[in-house]
Coordinates of C-alpha atoms in Angstrom, one line a residue:
M12 CA 0.0 0.0 0.0
G13 CA 2.4 2.6 -1.3
T14 CA 4.7 3.9 1.5
S15 CA 2.8 2.1 4.2
T16 CA 5.7 -0.3 4.8
S17 CA 8.4 2.3 5.1
S18 CA 7.4 3.9 8.4
R19 CA 5.4 3.2 11.5
G20 CA 4.1 6.8 11.3
P21 CA 4.9 9.9 13.3
G22 CA 4.7 9.6 17.1
P23 CA 3.1 11.7 19.8
N24 CA 4.3 15.1 21.0
V25 CA 5.7 16.1 17.7
S26 CA 4.6 19.2 15.7
L27 CA 1.4 18.7 13.9
D28 CA 2.9 20.5 11.0
P29 CA 6.6 19.6 10.2
P30 CA 8.4 22.8 9.1
W31 CA 10.6 20.9 6.7
I32 CA 7.6 20.6 4.3
D33 CA 8.3 24.2 3.1
D34 CA 11.7 23.0 1.9
V35 CA 9.9 20.6 -0.4
L36 CA 8.0 23.4 -2.0
D37 CA 11.3 25.1 -3.1
G38 CA 12.0 22.2 -5.5
L39 CA 8.7 22.2 -7.3
G40 CA 7.9 23.9 -10.6
S41 CA 9.2 24.4 -14.2
G42 CA 10.6 27.3 -16.1
A43 CA 8.1 26.5 -18.9
V44 CA 5.3 28.1 -16.8
P45 CA 5.1 31.9 -17.4
A46 CA 6.7 33.8 -14.5
G47 CA 3.6 36.0 -14.0
D48 CA 1.4 33.0 -13.4
G49 CA 0.9 33.8 -9.7
E50 CA 3.3 31.8 -7.6
P51 CA 1.4 30.3 -4.6
L52 CA 2.1 31.4 -1.1
P53 CA 2.1 28.4 1.3
P54 CA -0.7 28.4 3.9
T55 CA 0.2 28.8 7.5
G56 CA 1.0 25.5 9.2
A57 CA -1.1 24.1 12.0
S58 CA 0.2 24.9 15.5
G59 CA 0.5 22.7 18.5
A60 CA 1.8 19.2 19.2
A61 CA 0.2 15.9 18.3
Q62 CA -1.9 14.0 20.9
P63 CA -0.7 10.7 22.3
A64 CA -2.2 7.7 20.4
R65 CA -3.6 10.1 17.9
Y66 CA -3.9 7.5 15.2
L67 CA -5.3 4.7 17.3
E68 CA -8.9 4.9 16.1
A69 CA -7.8 5.6 12.5
R70 CA -5.6 2.5 12.5
R71 CA -8.3 0.3 14.0
E72 CA -10.8 1.3 11.3
L73 CA -8.4 1.1 8.5
K74 CA -7.4 -2.4 9.5
K75 CA -11.1 -3.4 9.6
F76 CA -11.4 -2.0 6.0
I77 CA -8.4 -3.9 4.8
K78 CA -9.8 -7.2 6.2
S79 CA -13.5 -6.7 5.1
G80 CA -13.5 -4.2 2.2
N81 CA -16.3 -2.4 3.9
A82 CA -16.1 1.3 2.8
D83 CA -17.8 2.5 6.0
H84 CA -14.6 1.5 7.9
L85 CA -12.5 3.4 5.4
R86 CA -14.7 6.5 5.8
D87 CA -14.4 6.4 9.6
A88 CA -10.6 5.8 9.4
I89 CA -10.2 9.0 7.3
G90 CA -12.5 10.9 9.6
H91 CA -10.5 9.9 12.7
Y92 CA -7.2 10.5 10.9
S93 CA -8.3 14.1 10.1
R94 CA -10.0 15.0 13.4
K95 CA -7.7 13.5 16.0
G96 CA -4.6 12.4 14.1
S97 CA -4.1 15.7 12.2
G98 CA -5.8 18.3 14.4
G99 CA -8.9 18.8 12.2
A100 CA -9.7 19.2 8.5
G101 CA -8.0 22.6 8.1
A102 CA -4.7 21.3 9.7
A103 CA -4.9 18.1 7.6
S104 CA -5.2 20.0 4.4
T105 CA -2.4 22.4 5.4
R106 CA -0.2 19.4 6.2
M107 CA -0.6 18.5 2.6
R108 CA 0.5 21.9 1.2
A109 CA 3.3 20.2 -0.8
S110 CA 0.7 18.1 -2.5
T111 CA -1.5 21.0 -3.4
R112 CA 1.5 23.0 -4.6
G113 CA 2.6 20.1 -6.7
G114 CA -0.9 19.8 -8.2
A115 CA -0.9 23.5 -9.0
E116 CA 2.5 23.2 -10.7
L117 CA 1.4 20.1 -12.6
F118 CA -1.8 21.7 -13.8
S119 CA 0.0 24.9 -14.9
F120 CA 2.8 23.1 -16.6
L121 CA 0.4 20.8 -18.6
T122 CA -1.7 23.9 -19.6
A123 CA 1.5 25.8 -20.6
V124 CA 2.8 23.1 -22.9
S125 CA -0.6 22.2 -24.3
Q126 CA -1.3 25.9 -25.2
G127 CA 2.3 26.8 -26.1
A128 CA 2.0 29.6 -23.5
S129 CA 5.7 30.4 -23.3
A130 CA 8.8 30.1 -25.5
E131 CA 10.2 27.6 -22.9
A132 CA 7.0 25.5 -23.0
R133 CA 7.2 25.4 -26.8
Q134 CA 10.8 24.5 -26.8
W135 CA 10.2 21.7 -24.2
V136 CA 7.6 20.1 -26.4
Q137 CA 9.7 20.5 -29.5
D138 CA 12.7 18.9 -27.8
L139 CA 10.7 16.0 -26.5
Q140 CA 8.8 15.4 -29.7
G141 CA 12.1 15.2 -31.5
K142 CA 12.9 12.0 -29.6
N143 CA 9.6 10.3 -30.7
P144 CA 8.8 9.3 -27.1
T145 CA 6.4 6.7 -25.9
A146 CA 3.6 7.6 -23.5
D147 CA 5.7 6.3 -20.6
E148 CA 8.6 8.4 -21.6
V149 CA 6.4 11.5 -21.8
V150 CA 5.2 10.7 -18.3
D151 CA 8.8 10.4 -17.0
A152 CA 9.8 13.6 -18.7
I153 CA 6.9 15.6 -17.1
V154 CA 7.6 14.2 -13.6
R155 CA 11.4 15.0 -14.0
E156 CA 10.5 18.5 -15.1
L157 CA 8.3 19.2 -12.1
S158 CA 9.3 17.1 -9.1
P159 CA 12.0 17.9 -6.5
P160 CA 15.2 15.9 -6.5
G161 CA 15.2 15.0 -2.8
G162 CA 14.4 11.6 -1.3
S163 CA 12.0 12.5 1.5
A164 CA 8.7 10.6 1.8
D165 CA 6.8 13.7 0.6
E166 CA 9.0 14.1 -2.5
E167 CA 8.7 10.4 -3.4
S168 CA 5.0 10.6 -3.0
L169 CA 4.7 13.6 -5.3
R170 CA 6.6 11.9 -8.0
D171 CA 4.6 8.7 -7.7
S172 CA 1.3 10.5 -7.6
M173 CA 2.1 12.6 -10.7
A174 CA 3.2 9.5 -12.6
S175 CA 0.3 7.4 -11.5
A176 CA -2.3 10.1 -12.4
L177 CA -0.7 10.6 -15.9
T178 CA -0.5 6.9 -16.5
E179 CA -4.1 6.4 -15.5
L180 CA -5.2 9.1 -17.9
V181 CA -3.3 7.3 -20.7
I182 CA -4.7 3.9 -19.9
E183 CA -8.3 5.3 -19.8
N184 CA -7.7 7.3 -23.0
P185 CA -5.1 5.4 -25.2
D186 CA -5.1 8.0 -28.0
I187 CA -4.6 11.0 -25.7
D188 CA -1.6 13.3 -26.2
L189 CA -0.1 14.3 -22.9
M190 CA 1.6 17.3 -24.5
H191 CA -1.6 18.7 -25.9
L192 CA -4.3 18.1 -23.3
Q193 CA -7.7 19.7 -23.1
T194 CA -8.4 21.7 -19.9
S195 CA -11.1 19.2 -19.0
D196 CA -8.6 16.4 -19.2
I197 CA -6.3 18.2 -16.8
W198 CA -9.0 18.8 -14.2
E199 CA -9.8 15.1 -14.3
L200 CA -6.1 14.3 -13.9
M201 CA -6.1 16.4 -10.7
K202 CA -8.7 14.2 -9.1
S203 CA -6.5 11.1 -9.6
Y204 CA -3.4 13.0 -8.4
L205 CA -5.0 14.4 -5.2
A206 CA -6.6 11.0 -4.4
S207 CA -3.2 9.4 -4.8
E208 CA -1.6 12.0 -2.4
V209 CA -4.2 11.4 0.2
T210 CA -3.8 7.7 0.0
H211 CA 0.0 8.0 0.3
R212 CA -0.4 10.3 3.3
L213 CA -2.7 7.9 5.1
C214 CA -0.6 4.8 4.4
F215 CA 2.6 6.5 5.5
D216 CA 1.2 8.1 8.7
L217 CA -0.8 5.0 9.8
G218 CA 2.0 2.6 9.2
P219 CA 2.4 -1.0 7.9
L220 CA -1.2 -2.1 8.5
L221 CA -1.3 -4.6 5.6
E222 CA 1.3 -6.7 7.3
S223 CA -0.5 -6.6 10.6
A224 CA -3.8 -7.3 8.9
K225 CA -2.3 -10.4 7.3
V226 CA -4.1 -10.3 4.0
D227 CA -2.8 -11.9 0.9
P228 CA -1.0 -9.9 -1.8
V229 CA -4.0 -9.9 -4.2
T230 CA -6.3 -8.5 -1.5
A231 CA -3.7 -5.9 -0.5
V232 CA -3.5 -4.6 -4.1
Q233 CA -7.3 -4.6 -4.3
R234 CA -7.7 -2.7 -1.1
E235 CA -5.3 0.0 -2.2
R236 CA -7.2 0.4 -5.4
E237 CA -10.5 0.5 -3.6
M238 CA -9.1 3.2 -1.3
R239 CA -7.9 5.4 -4.2
I240 CA -11.2 5.1 -6.0
F241 CA -13.2 5.9 -2.9
I242 CA -11.1 8.9 -2.1
K243 CA -11.1 10.1 -5.7
E244 CA -14.9 10.1 -5.8
E245 CA -15.2 12.3 -2.8
I246 CA -12.4 14.6 -3.9
G247 CA -13.8 14.8 -7.4
A248 CA -17.2 15.9 -6.2
H249 CA -15.7 18.8 -4.2
L250 CA -13.3 19.7 -7.0
D251 CA -16.1 19.9 -9.5
L252 CA -17.9 22.3 -7.1
L253 CA -14.9 24.6 -6.9
R254 CA -13.3 24.5 -10.3
D255 CA -15.7 27.0 -11.9
T256 CA -15.0 29.7 -9.3
K257 CA -11.8 30.7 -11.3
P258 CA -12.3 30.2 -15.1
N259 CA -8.6 31.0 -15.8
P260 CA -6.8 30.0 -12.6
S261 CA -3.3 31.1 -11.8
R262 CA -1.0 28.7 -9.8
S263 CA -2.0 30.6 -6.7
D264 CA -5.7 30.1 -7.5
L265 CA -5.2 26.4 -8.2
D266 CA -3.3 25.9 -4.9
A267 CA -6.1 27.5 -3.0
I268 CA -8.7 25.4 -4.9
F269 CA -6.9 22.2 -4.1
Q270 CA -6.4 23.2 -0.5
E271 CA -10.1 23.9 -0.1
T272 CA -11.0 20.6 -1.9
L273 CA -8.9 18.6 0.6
K274 CA -10.4 20.6 3.5
M275 CA -14.0 20.0 2.4
T276 CA -13.2 16.3 1.8
F277 CA -11.7 15.8 5.3
E278 CA -14.7 17.7 6.8
L279 CA -17.1 15.4 5.1
F280 CA -15.4 12.3 6.6
E281 CA -15.2 13.9 10.0
A282 CA -18.9 14.7 9.9
G283 CA -19.7 11.0 9.5
L284 CA -18.2 10.0 12.8

């Protein structure tokens, strides 16, 4: 389940909002996006320290979901993760500010190259097209252009989520050209990207529950897929509500939209507890 086996999750009495996340933001972006496109300002991080056993209820419910496949347990797990584990929906979404910034950069980059919005974007497309790349090679090139070079869990998650969302779009639309996407395609891509980021965040923070749940490998893969689909549906509904508020969004606008999308999604899960 993604990064779930690489950590037992953060412990108690640590900051709810690790300050090093802002360092990740510095590595995001591409010179192909016009400089005047409204660089986002990161939201203020949540204050305070984490409660002891803050993920106890979330882990219990997620383990039940892994064993049974009952989405009610997944819903409760995310609600507990947000409310107690993260300090509330606002704090949970702020904790994921690298994810929303990454989404804003991905959206802006794909728009720039598709529309030829800058000389740098046009040159990037020309150079890549000259290599007659496969779809997988285009995905790799986009991720390399945007993602930070570091090896932290957040940076690895960003790269994986970008690649997964782009690959999913190609699988669902085999004839699609990732260098010339329609705006509607990019919005749909964002749903997959954000859902992947939330899934990664849950799996990393809650720890290696697949091992302790003792399910077979096929079930493990199935549960991760079910989780992503479930989260994508909820994120997608909120993103559809917000996307029309800014017809021509800047990167700053996009970051704010993605932040609010995550906040609304976490609030929905909290409300079901």
